[in-house]
Short mmCIF file of C-alpha atoms and ligand atoms in Angstrom, two decimals:
data_model
loop_
_atom_site.label_atom_id
_atom_site.label_comp_id
_atom_site.label_asym_id
_atom_site.label_seq_id
_atom_site.Cartn_x
_atom_site.Cartn_y
_atom_site.Cartn_z
CA MET A 218 59.55 2.40 -57.61
CA LYS A 219 59.77 3.17 -53.38
CA THR A 220 58.93 -1.18 -51.63
CA ILE A 221 58.53 -1.33 -48.37
CA ILE A 222 59.65 -4.26 -46.55
CA THR A 223 58.04 -5.51 -42.67
CA SER A 224 61.01 -4.53 -40.42
CA THR A 225 62.13 -6.11 -37.58
CA GLY A 226 64.11 -4.05 -36.09
CA ASN A 227 65.54 -0.19 -37.65
CA ASN A 228 68.71 -1.07 -39.36
CA LEU A 229 69.00 -3.60 -43.13
CA GLN A 230 70.70 -6.32 -40.38
CA SER A 231 67.51 -6.20 -38.66
CA VAL A 232 65.08 -9.46 -39.45
CA PHE A 233 62.20 -9.21 -41.76
CA ASP A 234 58.76 -9.18 -39.82
CA PRO A 235 56.34 -11.27 -41.50
CA ARG A 236 53.20 -8.92 -40.29
CA PHE A 237 52.13 -5.66 -41.99
CA GLY A 238 49.54 -3.64 -39.40
CA ARG A 239 51.21 -4.96 -35.88
CA ALA A 240 54.89 -4.64 -38.05
CA GLY A 241 57.86 -3.37 -35.70
CA TRP A 242 59.13 -0.89 -38.27
CA PHE A 243 58.88 -0.56 -42.03
CA CYS A 244 62.16 0.17 -44.41
CA VAL A 245 61.94 2.29 -47.30
CA TYR A 246 64.28 1.31 -50.07
CA ASP A 247 63.64 3.39 -53.39
CA ARG A 248 65.23 1.41 -56.07
CA GLU A 249 66.25 4.43 -58.36
CA SER A 250 68.63 6.01 -55.44
CA ASN A 251 69.48 2.46 -53.83
CA SER A 252 68.64 3.55 -50.50
CA THR A 253 67.03 2.72 -46.96
CA ASN A 254 65.11 5.08 -44.63
CA PHE A 255 64.07 3.04 -40.94
CA ILE A 256 60.12 4.30 -39.98
CA GLU A 257 59.03 3.40 -36.71
CA ASN A 258 55.26 1.89 -37.28
CA SER A 259 53.38 3.99 -34.50
CA PHE A 260 49.97 1.30 -34.90
CA LYS A 261 51.32 -1.25 -34.25
CA ASN A 262 50.05 -1.96 -31.21
CA VAL A 263 46.43 0.25 -31.27
CA ASN A 264 43.67 -1.87 -29.87
CA GLY A 265 42.09 -1.66 -33.32
CA GLY A 266 42.52 -0.35 -36.82
CA ALA A 267 46.88 -0.92 -37.37
CA GLY A 268 46.15 -2.20 -40.87
CA THR A 269 43.93 0.98 -42.02
CA LYS A 270 45.96 2.91 -40.17
CA THR A 271 49.62 1.48 -40.89
CA SER A 272 48.48 1.26 -44.70
CA GLU A 273 47.46 4.66 -45.04
CA MET A 274 51.25 5.29 -43.76
CA ALA A 275 51.79 3.21 -46.93
CA ALA A 276 50.42 5.25 -48.71
CA GLU A 277 51.25 8.35 -47.37
CA LEU A 278 55.48 6.77 -47.88
CA GLY A 279 54.65 6.66 -51.73
CA ALA A 280 55.41 2.50 -51.92
CA ASN A 281 54.56 0.77 -55.88
CA GLN A 282 54.67 -2.33 -53.66
CA VAL A 283 55.26 -3.93 -49.78
CA ILE A 284 56.57 -6.90 -49.06
CA SER A 285 55.48 -8.61 -45.47
CA GLY A 286 54.18 -11.94 -44.54
CA ASP A 287 50.61 -12.00 -44.54
CA PHE A 288 48.30 -9.24 -44.96
CA GLY A 289 44.51 -8.63 -42.94
CA PRO A 290 41.54 -8.42 -44.63
CA LYS A 291 41.39 -4.58 -43.48
CA ALA A 292 44.74 -4.07 -44.82
CA ARG A 293 44.48 -5.50 -48.25
CA THR A 294 41.53 -3.21 -48.45
CA MET A 295 43.23 -0.26 -47.94
CA LEU A 296 46.80 -0.79 -50.18
CA GLU A 297 44.03 -1.81 -53.03
CA LYS A 298 42.02 1.09 -53.35
CA PHE A 299 45.71 2.37 -53.03
CA LYS A 300 46.60 0.43 -55.90
CA ILE A 301 49.95 -0.10 -53.23
CA GLN A 302 51.32 -4.47 -54.98
CA MET A 303 51.28 -6.90 -52.13
CA VAL A 304 54.10 -9.42 -51.93
CA ILE A 305 54.13 -12.17 -49.36
CA LEU A 306 57.24 -14.02 -48.20
CA GLU A 307 57.05 -16.25 -46.72
CA ASP A 308 58.75 -15.94 -42.39
CA GLU A 309 62.79 -18.36 -43.31
CA GLY A 310 64.76 -15.80 -40.58
CA LEU A 311 65.59 -13.38 -43.91
CA SER A 312 67.13 -10.46 -42.95
CA VAL A 313 66.07 -7.31 -44.70
CA GLN A 314 69.44 -6.13 -46.41
CA ASP A 315 68.77 -10.19 -47.47
CA ILE A 316 65.50 -8.77 -49.93
CA ILE A 317 67.00 -6.25 -50.55
CA ASP A 318 69.55 -8.40 -52.69
CA ARG A 319 66.39 -10.31 -53.51
CA ILE A 320 65.01 -7.94 -55.28
CA ASN A 321 68.16 -6.98 -57.05
CA LYS A 322 68.91 -10.48 -57.72
CA ASN A 323 65.30 -10.64 -60.23
CA MET B 251 14.49 -3.76 -11.75
CA ARG B 252 17.13 -6.08 -14.60
CA ILE B 253 19.32 -9.24 -13.08
CA ALA B 254 21.53 -10.51 -15.97
CA ILE B 255 22.08 -14.04 -16.74
CA ALA B 256 25.57 -14.12 -18.02
CA SER B 257 28.31 -16.64 -18.54
CA GLY B 258 31.88 -17.20 -19.09
CA LYS B 259 31.29 -18.69 -21.93
CA GLY B 260 29.15 -20.16 -24.94
CA GLY B 261 27.71 -24.03 -24.18
CA THR B 262 27.30 -23.98 -20.69
CA GLY B 263 23.39 -24.06 -21.09
CA LYS B 264 22.49 -20.41 -20.07
CA THR B 265 20.19 -20.01 -23.42
CA THR B 266 18.02 -22.79 -21.50
CA VAL B 267 18.29 -22.08 -18.44
CA ALA B 268 17.13 -17.59 -19.23
CA ILE B 269 14.40 -19.54 -20.27
CA HIS B 270 12.84 -21.41 -17.68
CA LEU B 271 13.87 -19.10 -15.19
CA TYR B 272 11.76 -16.76 -18.36
CA GLN B 273 8.88 -19.19 -17.59
CA TYR B 274 8.39 -19.92 -13.93
CA LEU B 275 9.23 -15.93 -12.85
CA SER B 276 6.28 -15.32 -14.53
CA LYS B 277 4.05 -17.69 -12.66
CA LEU B 278 5.96 -16.59 -9.34
CA LEU B 279 5.42 -12.42 -10.63
CA ASP B 280 1.98 -12.18 -12.38
CA ASP B 281 3.42 -12.81 -16.14
CA GLN B 282 4.78 -9.30 -15.16
CA ILE B 283 8.05 -10.22 -16.61
CA GLN B 284 10.31 -9.31 -20.34
CA LEU B 285 13.17 -11.55 -21.72
CA ILE B 286 15.90 -9.59 -23.37
CA ASP B 287 17.90 -11.14 -25.61
CA CYS B 288 21.11 -8.83 -25.92
CA ASP B 289 23.17 -11.33 -26.80
CA VAL B 290 23.25 -9.60 -30.20
CA GLU B 291 25.21 -11.65 -32.60
CA GLU B 292 23.49 -15.04 -32.15
CA PRO B 293 19.83 -14.37 -30.48
CA ASN B 294 19.11 -17.57 -29.86
CA ASP B 295 15.96 -17.39 -26.86
CA LEU B 296 13.66 -17.75 -29.20
CA LEU B 297 14.52 -19.89 -31.06
CA PHE B 298 13.39 -22.09 -28.53
CA ILE B 299 9.92 -20.91 -27.86
CA PRO B 300 8.21 -21.07 -31.44
CA ASP B 301 4.99 -19.88 -30.57
CA ALA B 302 6.12 -15.94 -30.17
CA VAL B 303 4.12 -13.86 -32.45
CA ASN B 304 6.42 -10.89 -33.69
CA ILE B 305 4.48 -7.99 -32.34
CA TYR B 306 7.71 -4.71 -33.80
CA GLU B 307 10.80 -4.74 -35.57
CA ASN B 308 12.73 -1.58 -35.36
CA THR B 309 15.60 -0.79 -37.31
CA VAL B 310 18.40 1.07 -35.43
CA PHE B 311 20.98 3.95 -36.30
CA THR B 312 24.20 5.41 -35.18
CA MET B 313 25.46 8.38 -37.04
CA VAL B 314 28.67 8.09 -38.82
CA PRO B 315 30.43 10.82 -40.41
CA GLU B 316 31.60 10.80 -43.60
CA ILE B 317 34.31 12.64 -45.62
CA ASP B 318 33.58 15.58 -48.55
CA THR B 319 37.20 15.19 -50.34
CA ALA B 320 36.45 19.02 -52.07
CA GLN B 321 36.52 20.38 -48.45
CA CYS B 322 38.46 18.88 -46.75
CA THR B 323 42.28 20.40 -46.73
CA PHE B 324 44.02 17.04 -45.15
CA CYS B 325 45.20 18.62 -42.42
CA LYS B 326 44.01 15.80 -40.85
CA LYS B 327 42.75 17.50 -37.17
CA CYS B 328 39.84 14.65 -37.21
CA SER B 329 42.20 12.17 -37.76
CA ASP B 330 44.28 12.68 -34.43
CA TRP B 331 40.94 13.39 -32.61
CA CYS B 332 38.72 10.07 -33.20
CA GLU B 333 40.93 7.54 -30.66
CA PHE B 334 39.31 4.13 -33.28
CA ASN B 335 41.66 5.15 -35.93
CA ALA B 336 38.55 5.31 -38.36
CA ILE B 337 39.71 7.85 -40.27
CA THR B 338 42.60 7.22 -43.07
CA LEU B 339 43.49 10.21 -45.43
CA VAL B 340 46.26 10.36 -47.98
CA LYS B 341 46.33 13.97 -49.11
CA ASN B 342 48.84 13.34 -52.66
CA LEU B 343 45.88 10.39 -53.16
CA GLU B 344 43.22 13.19 -51.70
CA PHE B 345 41.54 9.98 -50.67
CA ALA B 346 39.96 10.56 -47.19
CA GLU B 347 37.63 7.81 -46.23
CA ILE B 348 36.07 6.54 -43.00
CA ASN B 349 35.29 2.99 -41.52
CA LYS B 350 32.13 2.27 -40.56
CA ASP B 351 32.66 -0.66 -39.31
CA LEU B 352 35.98 0.81 -37.16
CA CYS B 353 33.70 4.11 -36.62
CA HIS B 354 32.56 4.30 -32.67
CA SER B 355 30.49 6.99 -33.73
CA CYS B 356 31.34 9.60 -30.52
CA GLY B 357 31.39 13.00 -32.77
CA ALA B 358 34.23 13.99 -31.85
CA CYS B 359 35.48 14.51 -36.23
CA SER B 360 32.41 16.78 -36.54
CA LEU B 361 33.32 18.28 -34.05
CA ALA B 362 37.29 18.05 -35.27
CA CYS B 363 36.68 19.50 -38.49
CA GLU B 364 37.25 23.27 -38.79
CA PHE B 365 36.76 23.57 -42.57
CA GLY B 366 32.95 21.96 -42.62
CA ALA B 367 34.31 18.79 -44.42
CA ILE B 368 32.54 16.63 -42.74
CA ARG B 369 29.12 15.17 -42.19
CA GLU B 370 27.32 12.40 -41.13
CA TYR B 371 24.66 9.56 -42.34
CA LYS B 372 22.76 7.38 -40.44
CA ASN B 373 23.74 3.79 -40.73
CA PRO B 374 21.41 0.74 -39.56
CA ILE B 375 23.67 -1.09 -37.29
CA GLY B 376 21.31 -4.42 -36.42
CA THR B 377 16.90 -4.61 -35.33
CA ILE B 378 15.72 -4.42 -32.73
CA SER B 379 12.29 -6.71 -32.41
CA GLY B 380 9.07 -7.52 -30.22
CA TYR B 381 7.73 -10.23 -29.17
CA LYS B 382 4.57 -12.22 -27.57
CA THR B 383 4.74 -14.44 -24.90
CA THR B 384 1.84 -17.10 -24.44
CA PHE B 385 3.17 -15.98 -20.84
CA GLY B 386 5.46 -12.94 -19.10
CA THR B 387 5.56 -9.16 -21.10
CA GLY B 388 7.46 -10.30 -23.86
CA ILE B 389 11.03 -10.78 -25.70
CA THR B 390 13.08 -9.18 -26.84
CA GLU B 391 15.65 -9.46 -29.26
CA GLY B 392 18.34 -6.99 -30.22
CA ARG B 393 20.07 -8.58 -33.49
CA LEU B 394 23.08 -7.25 -35.15
CA ARG B 395 23.97 -6.34 -39.13
CA ILE B 396 27.08 -8.74 -40.00
CA GLY B 397 29.64 -7.17 -40.00
CA SER B 398 28.74 -4.45 -37.67
CA SER B 399 30.92 -4.29 -34.79
CA MET B 400 28.31 -1.16 -32.68
CA GLN B 401 27.29 -4.86 -30.73
CA THR B 402 26.73 -2.05 -26.98
CA SER B 403 25.30 0.87 -29.17
CA LEU B 404 22.74 -2.30 -30.37
CA ILE B 405 22.65 -3.11 -26.98
CA ARG B 406 22.64 -0.09 -24.40
CA GLU B 407 18.80 0.73 -26.99
CA LEU B 408 17.67 -2.82 -26.42
CA LYS B 409 17.82 -2.46 -22.25
CA LYS B 410 15.62 1.39 -22.45
CA GLN B 411 12.99 -1.23 -24.63
CA THR B 412 10.83 -2.00 -21.44
CA ALA B 413 7.03 -3.44 -22.58
CA SER B 414 4.27 -2.26 -20.75
CA ASN B 415 3.25 -4.36 -17.13
CA THR B 416 7.29 -5.23 -16.62
CA VAL B 417 8.10 -5.19 -13.04
CA LEU B 418 11.28 -7.63 -13.79
CA GLN B 419 13.29 -7.29 -17.23
CA ILE B 420 16.05 -10.86 -17.48
CA LEU B 421 18.36 -9.86 -19.70
CA ASP B 422 20.44 -12.40 -21.49
CA ALA B 423 23.84 -11.80 -21.35
CA PRO B 424 26.69 -12.04 -24.65
CA PRO B 425 28.87 -15.49 -23.84
CA GLY B 426 32.38 -13.85 -22.39
CA THR B 427 33.11 -10.73 -20.47
CA SER B 428 33.97 -8.47 -23.18
CA CYS B 429 32.73 -5.19 -23.74
CA PRO B 430 29.35 -5.90 -24.73
CA VAL B 431 28.74 -8.21 -21.53
CA VAL B 432 29.69 -5.22 -19.50
CA GLU B 433 26.71 -2.68 -21.31
CA THR B 434 24.79 -5.74 -21.01
CA VAL B 435 25.74 -6.16 -17.29
CA SER B 436 25.94 -2.20 -16.24
CA GLY B 437 23.28 -1.37 -14.28
CA ALA B 438 21.62 -5.28 -12.95
CA ALA B 439 20.89 -4.90 -9.71
CA TYR B 440 22.11 -8.61 -9.38
CA VAL B 441 23.36 -11.03 -12.31
CA ILE B 442 23.02 -15.22 -12.04
CA LEU B 443 26.01 -16.49 -13.94
CA VAL B 444 25.71 -20.01 -15.86
CA THR B 445 28.25 -22.42 -15.17
CA GLU B 446 28.47 -25.98 -15.38
CA PRO B 447 30.80 -27.95 -13.10
CA THR B 448 34.13 -29.14 -15.31
CA PRO B 449 37.47 -27.29 -14.87
CA PHE B 450 36.51 -25.37 -17.51
CA GLY B 451 33.39 -23.92 -17.00
CA LEU B 452 35.31 -22.78 -13.70
CA TYR B 453 37.77 -21.14 -15.28
CA ASP B 454 35.82 -19.44 -16.67
CA LEU B 455 33.33 -19.05 -13.83
CA LYS B 456 36.54 -17.57 -12.11
CA LEU B 457 37.17 -14.96 -14.69
CA THR B 458 33.76 -13.53 -14.80
CA VAL B 459 33.27 -14.04 -10.79
CA ASP B 460 36.43 -11.16 -11.32
CA LEU B 461 34.20 -8.92 -13.82
CA LEU B 462 31.70 -8.18 -11.21
CA ASN B 463 34.06 -7.92 -8.62
CA ASN B 464 35.11 -5.55 -10.45
CA LEU B 465 32.21 -4.28 -11.29
CA LYS B 466 30.42 -4.12 -7.57
CA ILE B 467 27.79 -6.50 -8.91
CA PRO B 468 26.01 -9.01 -6.75
CA PHE B 469 25.71 -12.48 -8.35
CA GLY B 470 24.99 -15.20 -7.18
CA VAL B 471 25.37 -18.73 -9.12
CA ILE B 472 22.95 -21.44 -10.85
CA VAL B 473 24.87 -25.34 -11.38
CA ASN B 474 23.50 -26.56 -15.01
CA LYS B 475 24.44 -29.85 -15.92
CA ALA B 476 24.80 -30.66 -12.19
CA GLY B 477 26.15 -34.44 -12.01
CA LEU B 478 29.14 -34.35 -14.72
CA GLY B 479 31.72 -33.24 -13.94
CA ASN B 480 33.19 -32.62 -10.61
CA ASN B 481 32.74 -30.94 -7.26
CA ALA B 482 35.98 -29.16 -6.99
CA VAL B 483 32.96 -25.25 -9.02
CA TYR B 484 31.75 -26.04 -5.85
CA ALA B 485 34.55 -26.16 -3.16
CA TYR B 486 35.18 -22.60 -5.24
CA LEU B 487 32.45 -21.16 -4.26
CA ALA B 488 32.28 -21.97 -0.78
CA ALA B 489 35.11 -20.55 -0.57
CA ASN B 490 34.59 -17.32 -2.33
CA ASN B 491 31.09 -17.15 -0.28
CA ILE B 492 29.34 -17.16 -3.57
CA GLU B 493 25.78 -18.21 -3.47
CA LEU B 494 24.33 -20.83 -4.86
CA ILE B 495 20.40 -20.45 -7.18
CA GLY B 496 20.56 -23.55 -8.22
CA GLU B 497 21.74 -27.09 -9.49
CA ILE B 498 20.04 -27.94 -12.85
CA PRO B 499 21.17 -31.33 -13.33
CA PHE B 500 22.04 -33.30 -16.41
CA SER B 501 19.08 -35.31 -18.26
CA LYS B 502 20.12 -36.46 -21.80
CA GLU B 503 16.08 -37.37 -22.18
CA TYR B 504 15.74 -33.84 -21.46
CA ALA B 505 18.89 -32.25 -23.73
CA GLU B 506 17.51 -33.94 -27.15
CA SER B 507 14.12 -32.31 -26.40
CA TYR B 508 15.08 -29.27 -26.70
CA SER B 509 17.39 -29.88 -29.75
CA LYS B 510 13.96 -30.02 -31.25
CA GLY B 511 13.18 -26.63 -29.48
CA ALA B 512 9.59 -28.54 -27.65
CA LEU B 513 11.02 -26.93 -25.02
CA LEU B 514 8.99 -25.62 -21.88
CA ASN B 515 5.38 -27.71 -22.64
CA ASN B 516 7.10 -30.68 -21.44
CA VAL B 517 9.16 -29.98 -18.96
CA PRO B 518 9.63 -33.15 -16.49
CA GLU B 519 8.61 -33.20 -13.69
CA GLU B 520 11.43 -33.49 -11.00
CA LEU B 521 12.52 -30.65 -13.48
CA GLU B 522 10.26 -28.70 -12.41
CA ASN B 523 10.12 -28.03 -8.94
CA ILE B 524 13.96 -27.30 -9.31
CA TYR B 525 13.84 -24.72 -11.16
CA LEU B 526 11.05 -22.86 -9.60
CA LYS B 527 12.73 -23.81 -6.53
CA THR B 528 15.79 -22.21 -8.83
CA ALA B 529 13.71 -18.98 -9.37
CA GLU B 530 12.11 -18.48 -5.70
CA ARG B 531 15.46 -18.08 -4.86
CA LEU B 532 15.88 -16.03 -6.87
CA LEU B 533 13.32 -13.24 -5.44
CA GLU B 534 14.81 -13.82 -1.97
CA VAL B 535 18.13 -13.23 -2.73
CA THR B 536 17.19 -10.65 -4.68
CA GLY B 537 14.13 -8.60 -2.64
CA ILE B 538 11.91 -9.86 -5.56
CA LYS B 539 8.37 -9.26 -4.01
CA LYS B 540 5.98 -11.67 -5.17
S1 SF4 C 713 32.51 9.93 -34.89
FE1 SF4 C 713 34.74 8.85 -33.46
S2 SF4 C 713 35.22 7.69 -33.45
FE2 SF4 C 713 33.84 7.60 -35.63
S3 SF4 C 713 35.38 8.32 -37.68
FE3 SF4 C 713 34.39 10.04 -35.77
S4 SF4 C 713 36.47 10.63 -34.18
FE4 SF4 C 713 36.38 8.13 -35.33
S1 SF4 C 714 39.66 17.66 -40.43
FE1 SF4 C 714 38.37 18.59 -42.26
S2 SF4 C 714 40.19 19.18 -43.47
FE2 SF4 C 714 41.25 18.04 -41.52
S3 SF4 C 714 41.93 16.17 -42.97
FE3 SF4 C 714 39.12 15.61 -41.38
S4 SF4 C 714 38.12 16.02 -42.37
FE4 SF4 C 714 39.77 17.30 -44.29
#
């Protein structure tokens, strides 16, 4: 199962990014292999369609779940179509590593 | 000839100024004047003219592309060509979709596709309606379909609707300084900026002045609700050599009558004179012959 965590930077110490479409980076976390991979969100500064395009990116990466702080209406519609679960996390300044630790505790 | 009426934001009374100018310019120009409501997201000129009679309504379409997943090879060329991020393609899910609210109907994707997977269909973006009024050549209104983002395309169509016997068109622009406003004012011979003499009014006025200077369209200002607020706007106009076409005083009783939609029939004489003077000044500065 692959989870995407929106991140402000490209490593595990980076702080969680509460925005989905405008997130700086995607951390793709694979629970089976316990591996992570950081991918830059090339759509974060586009004028329109960021939500749609980032959702497309999530689907192409084969994600089953996305953890972010907020999903806009366009992103929500697309992620539902792709059957990707949306998990909303409050922004408490957690690092990506903190969130992965939480996932593994559950 | 076209004159546009704009304001930096809503609430300056632009609509009331527009319909009064329509009425008084009609008097001066032998009824050869048309009013076009380009505030397609919230057209409201007609609300003040309850006896206007609808004569036509046409739906405006744009061509929107659709992808046939059976033909599509997911090469992504179309989405690389789409400047508006309207195309979503996910190969492993065999998912191909074009978001019609993001699509600007530029046609690039159809050209890009080498596999014949894209066909175009008609998507309604709104309506254009014509109304007869007891003066002038009539009012034309554009109304955007809710959810559509094709304001500019609808306004472009709207501007082509010239009623017969029209020598002057007044375009009532949407509020703000975004693309739909630019589309409305582009091609206009002159722009009237309606402002109110308050600090917010001045701030918004400056933004619109910058816009028009960039577009190199001549303009002048009508101060509405004169007597409210302060004198900063006049100082600004003088310092920047901007033409003050007229000042419409604030009248509480009259404001109440337009909340009842009973405008134009019972304009106080004093206000009538002011509007007539403003309309005449406008003809002078734009060089339109009576
Ligand atoms: S018509 Fe233009 S805007 Fe619409 S999807 Fe195709 S390329 Fe994008
Ligand atoms: S260009 Fe044509 S074949 Fe390629 S992805 Fe787009 S629709 Fe499919």
